[in-house]
Structure formats: C-alpha cells, structure tokens
Tab-separated table of C-alpha atoms in Angstrom:
chain	number	residue	atom	x	y	z
T	216	MET	CA	0.161	0.311	-0.098
T	217	LYS	CA	1.286	3.561	-0.940
T	218	ARG	CA	2.022	6.091	1.919
T	219	THR	CA	2.489	9.803	1.375
T	220	TYR	CA	5.132	12.129	2.770
T	221	ASP	CA	4.994	15.561	2.135
T	222	THR	CA	8.669	17.137	1.679
T	223	GLY	CA	7.739	20.636	2.079
T	224	ILE	CA	10.297	23.763	0.863
T	225	ASP	CA	12.706	23.115	-1.512
T	226	THR	CA	15.637	23.043	0.870
T	227	ASN	CA	14.563	20.552	2.892
T	228	LYS	CA	17.135	17.745	3.714
T	229	ILE	CA	14.666	14.580	3.599
T	230	GLU	CA	16.324	11.819	5.827
T	231	LEU	CA	15.354	8.010	5.703
T	232	ALA	CA	16.391	4.894	8.248
T	233	VAL	CA	14.875	1.582	7.746
T	234	ASN	CA	14.810	-0.937	10.831
T	235	VAL	CA	14.395	-4.686	9.846
T	236	GLY	CA	14.166	-7.105	13.020
T	237	THR	CA	14.356	-10.693	11.922
T	238	VAL	CA	16.022	-14.005	12.638
T	239	GLY	CA	16.127	-14.438	8.550
T	240	THR	CA	19.008	-13.225	6.771
T	241	ALA	CA	18.174	-9.637	5.404
T	242	TYR	CA	19.168	-7.195	2.682
T	243	THR	CA	17.120	-3.837	2.034
T	244	SER	CA	17.620	-1.686	-0.897
T	245	VAL	CA	16.211	1.595	-1.523
T	246	TYR	CA	15.362	3.468	-4.718
T	247	LEU	CA	14.241	6.733	-6.056
T	248	SER	CA	11.925	6.216	-8.962
T	249	ARG	CA	11.233	9.760	-10.461
T	250	SER	CA	8.436	10.703	-13.097
T	251	GLY	CA	9.518	9.663	-16.520
T	252	GLY	CA	10.842	6.166	-15.334
T	253	GLN	CA	14.125	7.246	-14.160
T	254	ASN	CA	15.032	5.119	-11.131
T	255	SER	CA	18.087	4.857	-9.309
T	256	LYS	CA	19.393	2.909	-6.309
T	257	ILE	CA	20.165	5.411	-3.288
T	258	ASP	CA	21.003	3.022	-0.655
T	259	GLU	CA	21.320	-0.552	0.582
T	260	SER	CA	21.885	-2.259	3.747
T	261	ASN	CA	25.314	-4.140	4.390
T	262	GLU	CA	25.949	-7.257	5.916
T	263	ASP	CA	25.661	-6.889	9.271
T	264	SER	CA	21.681	-6.755	8.982
T	265	GLY	CA	19.171	-5.495	6.591
T	266	SER	CA	18.430	-2.253	8.108
T	267	ILE	CA	19.733	1.471	7.132
T	268	LYS	CA	20.999	4.075	9.458
T	269	ASN	CA	19.839	7.776	8.774
T	270	THR	CA	20.607	8.579	5.220
T	271	ILE	CA	19.949	11.937	3.375
T	272	ILE	CA	18.140	10.956	0.304
T	273	GLY	CA	18.127	14.492	-1.063
T	274	GLU	CA	16.873	17.798	-0.868
T	275	ALA	CA	12.941	18.401	-1.420
T	276	LYS	CA	13.196	19.895	-4.438
T	277	GLN	CA	15.354	16.939	-5.779
T	278	VAL	CA	12.867	14.224	-4.674
T	279	ARG	CA	9.626	16.056	-5.045
T	280	ALA	CA	6.881	14.246	-7.203
T	281	GLY	CA	9.006	10.961	-7.136
T	282	TYR	CA	8.552	7.504	-5.105
T	283	LEU	CA	10.915	6.243	-2.386
T	284	ILE	CA	10.590	2.403	-3.009
T	285	ILE	CA	12.055	0.220	-0.396
T	286	ARG	CA	12.830	-3.748	-0.606
T	287	THR	CA	13.895	-5.832	1.725
T	288	THR	CA	14.319	-9.496	0.860
T	289	VAL	CA	14.397	-11.866	3.961
T	290	ASP	CA	15.861	-15.586	3.591
T	291	PHE	CA	14.927	-18.296	6.040
T	292	SER	CA	17.667	-20.782	4.910
T	293	ASN	CA	18.952	-20.364	8.415
T	294	ILE	CA	16.352	-21.638	10.434
T	295	ASP	CA	14.229	-24.895	10.294
T	296	LYS	CA	11.801	-24.861	7.910
T	297	GLU	CA	8.841	-25.647	10.155
T	298	LYS	CA	9.521	-21.971	11.421
T	299	TRP	CA	9.779	-20.458	7.868
T	300	GLN	CA	5.659	-19.450	7.913
T	301	SER	CA	5.441	-18.325	11.397
T	302	GLU	CA	8.673	-16.086	11.018
T	303	ALA	CA	7.486	-14.459	7.747
T	304	GLU	CA	4.762	-13.092	10.225
T	305	LYS	CA	6.876	-11.982	12.541
T	306	ILE	CA	9.257	-9.978	10.453
T	307	ILE	CA	9.237	-5.590	11.607
T	308	VAL	CA	10.404	-3.270	9.128
T	309	LYS	CA	9.765	-0.011	9.999
T	310	TYR	CA	10.428	3.287	7.556
T	311	TYR	CA	11.239	6.357	9.399
T	312	LEU	CA	10.888	9.700	7.264
T	313	ASP	CA	12.117	12.856	8.683
T	314	GLY	CA	13.139	16.751	7.343
T	315	GLY	CA	9.755	17.613	5.538
T	316	PHE	CA	6.677	19.027	6.051
T	317	SER	CA	5.318	16.089	7.258
T	318	GLY	CA	8.105	15.767	10.298
T	319	ASN	CA	9.439	12.429	11.810
T	320	GLN	CA	7.043	9.961	10.488
T	321	VAL	CA	7.388	6.151	10.855
T	322	TYR	CA	5.876	3.737	8.696
T	323	ASN	CA	5.013	0.102	8.424
T	324	TYR	CA	4.642	-2.500	5.544
T	325	ASP	CA	1.029	-3.589	5.052
T	326	THR	CA	-0.186	-7.126	4.189
T	327	ASP	CA	-0.344	-6.312	0.364
T	328	ASP	CA	3.516	-5.265	0.363
T	329	VAL	CA	4.561	-8.518	0.728
T	330	ASP	CA	5.441	-11.932	-1.416
T	331	ILE	CA	6.451	-15.183	-0.028
T	332	VAL	CA	8.058	-17.252	-2.283
T	333	LEU	CA	10.235	-20.380	-2.680
T	334	ASN	CA	7.642	-22.054	-0.167
T	335	GLY	CA	7.957	-19.935	2.398
T	336	LYS	CA	11.796	-19.748	2.330
T	337	VAL	CA	11.918	-16.062	1.094
T	338	VAL	CA	9.810	-13.326	2.188
T	339	VAL	CA	10.145	-9.882	-0.290
T	340	ILE	CA	8.480	-6.571	1.085
T	341	THR	CA	8.329	-3.907	-0.872
T	342	LYS	CA	7.120	-0.384	0.428
T	343	PRO	CA	6.325	2.542	-2.448
T	344	ILE	CA	6.269	6.108	-0.381
T	345	GLU	CA	5.159	9.151	-2.692
T	346	LEU	CA	7.040	12.094	-1.751
T	347	THR	CA	4.534	15.102	-2.392
C	164	MET	CA	-0.991	-51.986	19.955
C	165	LYS	CA	-4.122	-50.345	18.798
C	166	LYS	CA	-4.396	-48.657	22.509
C	167	ILE	CA	-1.027	-46.754	21.643
C	168	TYR	CA	-2.259	-45.944	18.108
C	169	LEU	CA	-5.194	-44.024	19.638
C	170	ILE	CA	-3.119	-42.369	21.926
C	171	ILE	CA	-1.220	-41.188	19.107
C	172	VAL	CA	-3.922	-40.072	17.207
C	173	PHE	CA	-5.062	-38.088	20.368
C	174	PHE	CA	-2.077	-36.356	20.648
C	175	ILE	CA	-1.891	-35.163	17.401
C	176	LEU	CA	-5.688	-33.600	17.271
C	177	ALA	CA	-5.362	-32.163	20.720
C	178	GLY	CA	-2.121	-30.603	19.442
C	179	LYS	CA	-4.154	-29.330	16.300
C	180	ASN	CA	-6.803	-28.285	17.971
C	181	ALA	CA	-4.936	-26.349	20.784
C	182	TRP	CA	-3.092	-24.501	18.346
C	183	SER	CA	-5.824	-23.740	15.868
C	184	GLN	CA	-7.456	-21.508	19.032
C	185	SER	CA	-4.159	-19.405	19.106
C	186	LYS	CA	-4.220	-16.457	16.774
C	187	GLU	CA	-0.152	-17.105	16.082
C	188	ILE	CA	-0.342	-20.425	15.287
C	189	LYS	CA	-2.394	-22.373	12.645
C	190	ALA	CA	-1.025	-25.944	12.447
C	191	ASP	CA	-2.017	-27.421	9.118
C	192	THR	CA	0.692	-29.709	9.305
C	193	ILE	CA	2.564	-31.204	12.948
C	194	THR	CA	4.883	-33.409	11.604
C	195	LEU	CA	6.673	-36.026	13.317
C	196	LYS	CA	10.306	-34.661	12.906
C	197	GLU	CA	13.800	-34.121	14.734
C	198	LEU	CA	13.586	-36.914	17.404
C	199	GLU	CA	16.216	-35.643	19.253
C	200	ILE	CA	13.468	-35.394	21.736
C	201	PRO	CA	14.039	-32.317	24.416
C	202	ASN	CA	14.871	-34.189	28.142
C	203	SER	CA	12.702	-31.808	29.768
C	204	PRO	CA	13.789	-30.758	33.290
C	205	ALA	CA	10.283	-31.432	34.519
C	206	PHE	CA	11.522	-35.318	33.668
C	207	ILE	CA	14.717	-35.440	34.676
C	208	LEU	CA	13.517	-33.866	38.011
C	209	LEU	CA	11.967	-37.061	39.028
C	210	ASP	CA	14.623	-39.276	37.359
C	211	GLN	CA	12.356	-40.325	34.704
C	212	THR	CA	14.942	-39.920	32.243
C	213	PRO	CA	17.826	-42.527	31.197
C	214	SER	CA	20.323	-40.142	31.968
C	215	THR	CA	20.309	-36.947	34.319
C	216	ILE	CA	22.681	-34.687	32.225
C	217	GLU	CA	21.451	-33.736	29.082
C	218	ARG	CA	22.186	-30.847	27.100
C	219	PRO	CA	19.289	-29.095	25.468
C	220	SER	CA	18.749	-30.065	21.832
C	221	SER	CA	17.505	-27.466	19.275
C	222	SER	CA	14.800	-25.016	20.579
C	223	LYS	CA	11.674	-26.009	19.161
C	224	ALA	CA	8.532	-23.574	19.017
C	225	PHE	CA	6.375	-26.585	20.593
C	226	ALA	CA	7.138	-30.343	21.377
C	227	LEU	CA	5.577	-33.026	22.814
C	228	SER	CA	7.892	-35.723	24.817
C	229	ILE	CA	6.559	-38.824	25.289
C	230	LEU	CA	8.804	-41.556	27.154
C	231	ASN	CA	7.590	-45.212	26.369
C	232	SER	CA	9.530	-48.196	28.219
C	233	PHE	CA	8.973	-51.527	27.237
C	234	GLN	CA	9.011	-52.610	31.009
C	235	ASP	CA	5.221	-51.028	31.038
C	236	SER	CA	3.046	-54.121	30.427
C	237	ASN	CA	0.471	-52.646	28.757
C	238	GLY	CA	2.704	-51.032	26.535
C	239	ILE	CA	0.627	-47.232	27.138
C	240	PRO	CA	3.355	-44.524	27.849
C	241	LYS	CA	2.504	-42.750	31.097
C	242	ASN	CA	5.160	-40.224	30.753
C	243	TYR	CA	4.549	-37.054	28.628
C	244	ALA	CA	6.095	-33.856	28.859
C	245	VAL	CA	4.986	-30.851	26.870
C	246	ASP	CA	8.210	-28.179	25.794
C	247	PHE	CA	8.041	-24.653	24.231
C	248	THR	CA	10.095	-22.128	23.579
C	249	PRO	CA	8.436	-18.216	23.841
C	250	PHE	CA	10.928	-17.063	21.753
C	251	TRP	CA	9.380	-18.506	18.795
C	252	PHE	CA	6.156	-16.565	19.624
C	253	PHE	CA	7.155	-13.245	19.891
C	254	LYS	CA	8.437	-10.368	17.574
C	255	HIS	CA	12.022	-9.496	17.635
C	256	PRO	CA	12.478	-6.091	16.513
C	257	ASN	CA	15.964	-5.478	16.872
C	258	MET	CA	16.958	-9.288	15.577
C	259	THR	CA	19.021	-10.003	12.927
C	260	SER	CA	20.437	-13.162	11.609
C	261	LEU	CA	24.113	-12.976	12.930
C	262	LYS	CA	22.646	-12.070	16.122
C	263	TYR	CA	20.563	-15.076	16.100
C	264	ALA	CA	23.793	-17.261	15.067
C	265	GLY	CA	25.308	-15.821	18.268
C	266	TYR	CA	27.473	-12.957	16.671
C	267	ASN	CA	27.707	-9.085	18.013
C	268	VAL	CA	28.681	-7.270	15.012
C	269	GLU	CA	28.831	-4.254	17.364
C	270	ASN	CA	31.636	-5.306	19.441
C	271	LYS	CA	32.582	-8.101	17.134
C	272	LYS	CA	32.422	-10.489	19.810
C	273	GLN	CA	30.248	-13.719	20.314
C	274	ARG	CA	27.443	-13.473	22.057
C	275	VAL	CA	27.851	-15.901	24.850
C	276	PHE	CA	24.580	-15.468	26.770
C	277	GLY	CA	22.534	-14.706	23.640
C	278	ASN	CA	20.743	-18.015	23.995
C	279	ILE	CA	19.370	-17.089	27.177
C	280	GLU	CA	16.297	-15.734	25.815
C	281	ARG	CA	15.575	-18.984	23.872
C	282	ALA	CA	14.523	-20.191	27.243
C	283	SER	CA	12.072	-23.293	27.132
C	284	ILE	CA	9.662	-24.058	29.491
C	285	SER	CA	8.417	-27.494	30.124
C	286	PHE	CA	5.138	-29.570	31.657
C	287	ALA	CA	5.379	-33.446	32.366
C	288	PHE	CA	2.620	-35.567	33.776
C	289	ILE	CA	4.314	-38.736	35.066
C	290	THR	CA	2.225	-41.899	36.846
C	291	THR	CA	4.517	-43.984	38.804
C	292	ASN	CA	3.757	-46.287	41.440
C	293	ASP	CA	4.499	-46.318	45.300
C	294	THR	CA	6.851	-49.403	45.739
C	295	LEU	CA	5.732	-49.828	49.358
C	296	THR	CA	1.670	-48.895	49.154
C	297	GLN	CA	1.274	-50.095	45.584
C	298	LYS	CA	-0.815	-46.952	45.308
C	299	THR	CA	-0.921	-44.736	42.192
C	300	ILE	CA	1.364	-42.022	42.075
C	301	ASN	CA	0.406	-38.881	39.802
C	302	ASN	CA	3.071	-36.423	39.301
C	303	LEU	CA	3.101	-32.826	37.562
C	304	SER	CA	6.003	-31.066	37.082
C	305	ILE	CA	7.034	-27.798	35.723
C	306	GLY	CA	10.376	-26.922	34.761
C	307	LEU	CA	12.597	-24.123	33.037
C	308	ARG	CA	15.549	-24.609	31.197
C	309	PHE	CA	17.748	-22.093	29.776
C	310	ASN	CA	21.453	-21.913	28.116
C	311	LEU	CA	23.483	-19.752	30.216
C	312	ILE	CA	26.449	-19.766	27.968
C	313	SER	CA	27.827	-21.064	24.903
C	314	ILE	CA	31.069	-20.309	22.955
C	315	ARG	CA	31.710	-21.606	19.846
C	316	SER	CA	35.453	-22.015	18.251
C	317	LYS	CA	36.801	-19.083	16.462
C	318	GLN	CA	36.722	-21.066	13.342
C	319	ASP	CA	32.885	-21.526	13.566
C	320	ILE	CA	32.786	-17.916	13.741
C	321	LYS	CA	34.726	-17.246	11.130
C	322	ASP	CA	32.554	-19.487	9.167
C	323	ILE	CA	29.183	-18.005	10.261
C	324	ILE	CA	30.264	-14.682	9.374
C	325	LYS	CA	31.299	-15.927	5.748
C	326	ALA	CA	28.391	-17.628	5.231
C	327	ASN	CA	26.467	-15.100	6.276
C	328	SER	CA	28.325	-12.720	3.995
C	329	ASP	CA	27.978	-14.801	0.839
C	330	LEU	CA	24.490	-15.208	1.583
C	331	ILE	CA	23.774	-11.938	1.282
C	332	LYS	CA	25.965	-11.472	-1.722
C	333	SER	CA	23.551	-14.126	-3.027
C	334	ILE	CA	20.743	-12.004	-2.294
C	335	ARG	CA	21.653	-8.872	-3.427
C	336	GLU	CA	22.673	-10.297	-7.003
C	337	ARG	CA	19.209	-11.607	-6.942
C	338	ASP	CA	17.848	-8.425	-6.082
C	339	ASP	CA	19.487	-7.163	-9.174
C	340	ARG	CA	18.248	-9.656	-11.489
C	341	LEU	CA	14.919	-8.871	-10.407
C	342	ASN	CA	15.479	-5.174	-11.321
C	343	ASN	CA	16.228	-6.431	-14.728
C	344	PHE	CA	12.872	-8.589	-14.744
C	345	VAL	CA	10.677	-6.310	-13.315
C	346	ASP	CA	10.376	-2.186	-13.288
C	347	ILE	CA	10.747	-1.202	-9.396
C	348	SER	CA	8.335	1.796	-10.154
C	349	LEU	CA	5.629	-0.638	-10.632
C	350	ALA	CA	5.245	-0.929	-7.083
C	351	ALA	CA	3.853	2.445	-6.870
C	352	THR	CA	2.032	2.948	-10.339
C	353	ASN	CA	0.780	-1.080	-10.545
C	354	PRO	CA	1.470	-3.087	-7.212
C	355	THR	CA	-0.856	-5.966	-8.677
C	356	LEU	CA	1.489	-6.269	-11.984
C	357	TYR	CA	4.549	-5.593	-9.463
C	358	HIS	CA	3.538	-8.444	-7.488
C	359	LEU	CA	2.605	-10.877	-9.698
C	360	LYS	CA	6.235	-10.459	-11.398
C	361	VAL	CA	8.195	-11.070	-8.637
C	362	LYS	CA	6.323	-13.792	-7.955
C	363	GLU	CA	7.226	-14.971	-11.772
C	364	PHE	CA	10.753	-14.015	-11.075
C	365	TYR	CA	11.173	-16.344	-7.940
C	366	ALA	CA	9.385	-19.071	-9.643
C	367	GLN	CA	11.866	-18.794	-12.664
C	368	ASP	CA	15.308	-17.789	-10.685
C	369	ARG	CA	15.917	-20.945	-8.473
C	370	GLU	CA	18.707	-20.342	-6.167
C	371	LYS	CA	21.853	-22.600	-5.733
C	372	GLU	CA	20.316	-24.459	-2.606
C	373	ASN	CA	23.965	-25.320	-1.450
C	374	SER	CA	25.146	-22.444	-0.866
C	375	GLU	CA	22.180	-20.783	0.660
C	376	GLU	CA	22.374	-24.075	2.921
C	377	LYS	CA	25.567	-23.400	4.784
C	378	LEU	CA	24.881	-21.142	7.357
C	379	LYS	CA	22.356	-23.555	8.687
C	380	ASP	CA	24.707	-26.327	8.723
C	381	ILE	CA	27.161	-24.244	10.477
C	382	LEU	CA	24.901	-23.388	13.326
C	383	ALA	CA	23.874	-26.812	14.165
C	384	ARG	CA	27.435	-27.494	14.839
C	385	LYS	CA	27.789	-27.680	18.855
C	386	SER	CA	29.813	-25.070	20.728
C	387	VAL	CA	32.840	-25.916	22.390
C	388	PHE	CA	31.576	-24.723	26.000
C	389	ALA	CA	28.158	-24.492	27.112
C	390	ILE	CA	26.672	-23.750	30.475
C	391	ASP	CA	23.090	-24.733	31.006
C	392	GLY	CA	20.543	-24.029	33.573
C	393	ALA	CA	17.393	-25.594	34.611
C	394	ILE	CA	14.796	-25.239	37.193
C	395	GLY	CA	12.036	-27.441	38.321
C	396	TYR	CA	9.032	-28.250	40.815
C	397	ASN	CA	6.983	-30.959	41.072
C	398	LYS	CA	3.990	-32.273	42.812
C	399	PHE	CA	2.397	-35.310	43.335
C	400	TYR	CA	-1.070	-36.691	43.857
C	401	LEU	CA	-1.877	-40.032	45.606
C	402	ASP	CA	-4.975	-42.084	44.824
C	403	ASN	CA	-6.067	-39.637	42.056
C	404	LYS	CA	-7.512	-37.411	44.978
C	405	PHE	CA	-6.948	-33.863	44.448
C	406	SER	CA	-6.891	-33.057	48.315
C	407	ASN	CA	-4.113	-35.829	48.642
C	408	GLY	CA	-1.452	-33.526	46.783
C	409	HIS	CA	1.778	-32.886	48.350
C	410	PHE	CA	5.306	-31.374	47.388
C	411	GLY	CA	7.268	-33.241	45.123
C	412	ARG	CA	10.365	-31.840	44.698
C	413	PHE	CA	12.197	-28.839	43.712
C	414	GLY	CA	15.649	-28.999	41.872
C	415	ALA	CA	18.136	-26.478	40.396
C	416	TRP	CA	21.171	-27.439	38.333
C	417	LEU	CA	23.875	-26.239	36.210
C	418	THR	CA	25.357	-28.735	33.566
C	419	LEU	CA	28.811	-27.584	32.027
C	420	ASN	CA	29.339	-29.037	28.745
C	421	TYR	CA	32.822	-29.322	26.578
C	422	SER	CA	32.642	-31.030	23.474
C	423	TRP	CA	35.404	-32.124	20.691
C	424	HIS	CA	34.237	-32.374	17.187
C	425	ILE	CA	36.175	-35.412	16.064
C	426	ASP	CA	34.917	-35.300	12.282
C	427	LYS	CA	37.090	-34.435	9.625
C	428	ASN	CA	33.822	-32.725	7.737
C	429	ALA	CA	33.692	-29.647	9.430
C	430	ASN	CA	29.748	-30.313	9.343
C	431	GLY	CA	29.957	-33.948	11.034
C	432	LYS	CA	28.104	-35.030	13.877
C	433	ASN	CA	30.764	-36.890	15.543
C	434	TYR	CA	31.790	-35.501	19.176
C	435	PHE	CA	33.153	-36.433	22.341
C	436	ASN	CA	31.196	-34.775	24.828
C	437	LEU	CA	32.289	-34.165	28.452
C	438	TYR	CA	29.515	-32.750	31.304
C	439	ALA	CA	29.943	-31.586	34.800
C	440	ILE	CA	26.700	-31.457	36.694
C	441	GLY	CA	26.050	-29.614	40.001
C	442	ARG	CA	22.268	-29.642	41.381
C	443	TYR	CA	20.403	-28.788	44.463
C	444	LEU	CA	17.253	-31.138	45.223
C	445	SER	CA	14.602	-30.660	47.801
C	446	ASP	CA	13.031	-33.768	48.076
C	447	GLY	CA	9.750	-34.362	49.799
C	448	THR	CA	8.638	-37.915	48.918
C	449	SER	CA	10.218	-39.578	51.929
C	450	ILE	CA	7.853	-40.858	54.648
C	451	SER	CA	8.764	-40.528	58.194
C	452	ASN	CA	6.505	-41.589	61.337
C	453	GLY	CA	3.476	-41.363	58.247
C	454	GLU	CA	4.339	-38.004	57.648
C	455	TYR	CA	6.260	-36.616	54.606
C	456	GLN	CA	9.458	-34.983	55.239
C	457	LYS	CA	11.697	-32.688	53.223
C	458	GLN	CA	15.262	-33.542	52.729
C	459	ASN	CA	17.922	-31.972	51.075
C	460	PHE	CA	20.380	-33.242	48.781
C	461	TYR	CA	23.307	-32.040	46.342
C	462	ASP	CA	24.344	-33.602	43.581
C	463	PHE	CA	27.643	-33.502	41.821
C	464	GLY	CA	28.578	-35.621	38.739
C	465	GLY	CA	29.627	-35.929	35.447
C	466	LYS	CA	29.306	-37.680	31.931
C	467	ALA	CA	31.545	-38.800	28.806
C	468	GLU	CA	29.977	-39.526	25.947
C	469	PHE	CA	30.965	-40.796	22.388
C	470	GLU	CA	28.030	-39.417	19.745
C	471	PHE	CA	27.720	-40.013	16.636
C	472	LYS	CA	25.331	-39.757	13.894
C	473	LYS	CA	23.132	-42.541	14.662
C	474	ILE	CA	23.902	-44.087	18.094
C	475	SER	CA	25.703	-42.246	21.390
C	476	LEU	CA	26.941	-44.209	23.947
C	477	ALA	CA	27.634	-42.320	27.279
C	478	TYR	CA	28.547	-43.675	30.996
C	479	GLU	CA	27.426	-40.877	33.934
C	480	TYR	CA	28.331	-41.118	37.610
C	481	ILE	CA	26.507	-38.731	39.960
C	482	TYR	CA	27.608	-38.286	43.605
C	483	ARG	CA	24.362	-37.275	46.054
C	484	ASP	CA	25.500	-35.822	49.275
C	485	SER	CA	22.637	-35.224	51.953
C	486	SER	CA	22.253	-35.059	55.776
C	487	ASN	CA	21.492	-38.314	56.224
C	488	SER	CA	23.149	-40.729	53.906
C	489	ASN	CA	25.306	-40.370	50.810
C	490	THR	CA	24.685	-42.372	47.788
C	491	PHE	CA	25.359	-41.985	44.198
C	492	ARG	CA	24.161	-42.988	40.509
C	493	SER	CA	26.117	-44.965	38.080
C	494	ASN	CA	24.798	-45.676	34.934
C	495	GLY	CA	25.836	-46.607	30.775
C	496	LEU	CA	23.628	-44.951	28.403
C	497	LEU	CA	22.639	-46.266	24.745
C	498	LYS	CA	20.769	-44.104	22.284
C	499	TYR	CA	20.334	-45.305	18.866
C	500	LYS	CA	18.441	-43.228	16.088
C	501	ILE	CA	16.462	-46.126	14.307
C	502	SER	CA	14.796	-43.319	11.821
C	503	ASP	CA	14.286	-39.913	11.802
C	504	ASN	CA	10.997	-40.661	13.791
C	505	LEU	CA	12.311	-43.005	16.372
C	506	LEU	CA	14.932	-42.942	18.922
C	507	LEU	CA	15.746	-46.024	20.872
C	508	THR	CA	17.204	-45.344	24.412
C	509	GLY	CA	18.227	-47.559	26.875
C	510	ALA	CA	20.123	-47.784	30.135
C	511	PHE	CA	21.616	-49.671	33.122
C	512	GLY	CA	23.040	-48.915	36.221
C	513	LYS	CA	22.313	-48.139	39.688
C	514	ASN	CA	20.314	-45.088	40.844
C	515	PHE	CA	20.655	-43.243	43.778
C	516	GLY	CA	19.521	-45.019	47.256
C	517	SER	CA	20.094	-48.669	48.864
C	518	ASN	CA	16.477	-50.069	47.845
C	519	ASN	CA	14.876	-50.165	44.411
C	520	ASN	CA	18.098	-48.717	42.800
C	521	LEU	CA	18.464	-50.794	39.507
C	522	ILE	CA	18.121	-48.696	36.633
C	523	SER	CA	17.277	-51.183	33.847
C	524	MET	CA	15.515	-49.380	31.233
C	525	LEU	CA	14.947	-50.081	27.269
C	526	GLY	CA	12.351	-47.490	25.624
C	527	ILE	CA	11.687	-46.006	22.774
C	528	ASN	CA	11.395	-42.227	22.169
C	529	TRP	CA	9.089	-40.069	19.949
C	530	GLY	CA	8.311	-36.345	19.573
C	531	LEU	CA	5.728	-34.304	17.818
C	532	SER	CA	7.269	-30.855	17.326
C	533	THR	CA	6.036	-28.119	15.104
C	534	GLY	CA	7.206	-24.578	14.505
C	535	THR	CA	4.265	-22.113	14.469
C	536	GLU	CA	3.123	-22.123	10.823
C	537	LYS	CA	0.565	-20.141	9.481
C	538	ALA	CA	0.647	-18.072	6.604
C	539	THR	CA	0.377	-20.288	3.509
C	540	ALA	CA	2.620	-19.994	0.534
C	541	LYS	CA	2.065	-20.738	-2.946
C	542	GLU	CA	4.253	-20.722	-6.249
C	543	PRO	CA	2.514	-19.624	-9.360
C	544	LYS	CA	2.531	-21.855	-11.898
C-alpha cells in the first residue's frame, strides 16, 4: 500500500532510516523513482543486518513528485523449515522519514506489500512511499 | 497396540486443536521430525530419564515428548512432557541473522549469553506406583531450562560470518536480477502487476540451494563450551485424589559441557562430549512416622559421551550428598536413532539409594514438534 510524505520547502533535507528485525538473513535496497521512469538505487543495507541507518536521500526539490521504493528481502535458510511461515509473519520493518513538512513519520509495511516465495523460504517486502 | 495408536492420534488431534485456538498459530501440519526429543527438566527432576545429564537440543516452538518404556506391561506410555520456547512466539524488533547466530557485529564478539532468550518451559505428567503401598502416584512438574553460556570455536564464528556474507551477496545479486526483470516503479504505479512479476521471477530464478544451506549447517555445529541451567518443581497426588496433593521436589542445576569435534568433515556429527553437573534438590517424597519429610540433596557428577550420527554411548556418575546419608547414581547409556522419527534409548546401572535402585531401561522416545506455521506460501504455476 502506497504512503505519502510531504517534503515541504525546497531546501528541506529528507532523511530515511529503515529498521529490520528478523531471525532471517535480510537485505534492503532503496530506490528513488522519478516521473519519466528514471529509477536509481540510492542506498542499501550492509552485511551486518537488513537495516539502514539515517541517510539523506536528497533535498525536497530533488525528490518531490517521485517515489521512494524500499525493498527488503528476507531469506530463512538459516532456520528450520517448520519455522519459515511463522517467522515470515514476525518480520518487523519500520521506515522512518524526517526533514520534510510531515516531520518525523514512521511507516510499517502492509500485507499487500509482501510476497512470500520459494515455499516460504524467501519473503520480499516492497514499500512505496510517494514524496509530495 | 491399538491403544498406542489411539494415544498418538489423540495427541496429534489435541495438539492441532490447541494450536488452532491461537491467533499466532495455524497447525496445518504437525510433523514427526527431529527426533532428538528435549529431555525436559520436568522429567529429569523425577529421575525419569535414562540420563540425568542432558544438553538441550535445538529449540523448537513446541514439542511433545513421550517416553514409552518396554517395561510397561500394557505398552501405553505413561510419561509425557510438553516443551515450548516463548522466543518463537514473539516478534524481535532488533534481531538480525548474525545476532541469532550468536555474533554481535557492534563489538565483533560472540554473544556468549545470547541463547538465554531462547529458554524453554516444560510441563510433565508422570505416573508411577508407590513401591510400598502400590498406590498410584500422579506427578505434575514444571520446568525451565536455559542455555546460560555458549562459546563457539573461532573457526565456527569465522565460518558463520562468511556464510552470512555469502548469503547476503547472493540475495543482493538476485535483487539486481529482479530489477532487470521488473521495473521497480511498478510497485508504486501498478502494484498488482509488480507483485505478479516478483512471483514469476522467483519461480524462474531458482537459487543455488547448496550455498544457502551452508549457514544452517554451521549453526548446527555444537558449541565448544556451554553452561546450561534448569529449574524444576514437582507436586504429586496419591490415589488420583486432588486433596492428596503433596510437595514432591524442587531442583535447580547447572550443567557444564565441553565438546570435541572428532570428525574430518566440519559439519560432521561426531563428537566426544564431557559434562559436569551440580544440582540442588529438595525432596519431599520420603515418609517418616507416617508424615512426608523434606530432605535436601546436593548432587555432583559428570558424564562422558561418544556421539555419532546414529548412535551415542555414554557413562555417567553422580554423587549425592545429604544430611542423612550419601549415595550415588552410576549408569551406562545407549541411544540409537532408528529413523528420523524413532529413538531407542537404553540405560543400565545403579540409581540413588539402596533400595529399588536398579536402572534397567529400554524404551522408545518419539516426539511431536512443530514450528508455528501460519502463512500459506504458494508458488505461481
């Protein structure tokens, strides 16, 4: 489900952070999709976790009228197969946006953002946030 | 035999019913699996296990243990224990795969106390007969078990970090391939098509299973050194009367374990294990002048065990110190994994005390365990 964040005046620096909590192995990539079909990967998680610490995604005038799309992939091959499906339901992903007119906002993912694939071993969560 | 089958079916159905009432759980499948049944503290407290010294096996969300001894004349199991691990029923906002594996990325050290959060709680129901009065004794026990300290070898930690890194690299590469397959902006402009495409991609892009199973194999390796703790409380009832309830036992114990990996294959299952145990036990089951009396015991002992993939052989000795008299337990143990679903256990030796102290046990353990399945995952055809 698409969410909206009001970026405010042109010079506002928009910040993003992503927190992922799961026993599975997680990877997060962040994309900025601008009108006209131009997509660019602006950040990604490292080998420590699927989380991303505070990062400036750009000034309001640069990101406005675009979409922030955050995709988290969780792989459960490190735990028993019997736990895949229940752990899929326990994944926590929180998206923190700050710096704009909307101030500090926290978003969660919605059920329609989730794709469970490979018999439950992999879960893909894609969160689009419209930047206005 | 029919009765045994009926009991098995009963527990499967009872388990299904119980889980279906929980919002967290939908037990579409309860599988007979991973036979290393947790030897519940609730069992151990009453000396109803072949071995007093046990190391917790991998934590399951829920496990039902049944110990059926061939010595039971009618063949119906009388001893049951339910183990569950609360960790698997809650969300963990700050959990990561490395943290779960026992490694702290912030200080780059092992999380030696990290398994405490995976403590398990057990309940046991054990039926015995009083040897003097021949009355039926129903025991109810509750137990808590936890891994206090777990230290892996440096090589295992290196292997965990590398396997985790390889897995993330593999996920990242797949993420890039997914980008080539579907325009990410569709997630915002046409989410229905986007999610169809994601499923289609994964159906086509089957990963290399071997590399991704690596991390789980490494996690299955035993810690070099571990300290496990357990607490148990028991109450017993005579003659099936609630009013005849008495305090049975309370016990708290620590087990130290050192494991040598004696296998050329790093992921092999052959170990030589040494254990040491210290236990405090308050026992209220002895009768003096027609009254139940409390006695305090202090147990100290050890166990040496050869553990192979299918079979394990062990000897244990425990010395019991009490104010009245000192005694010991000394016995040999054999476990044989008949199949993934059945474990044959045998023990022979001397139990504590001077009367009725023969340990002669041959039985079958089987376990019912489940994760907490709920979501249904279907691949697109």
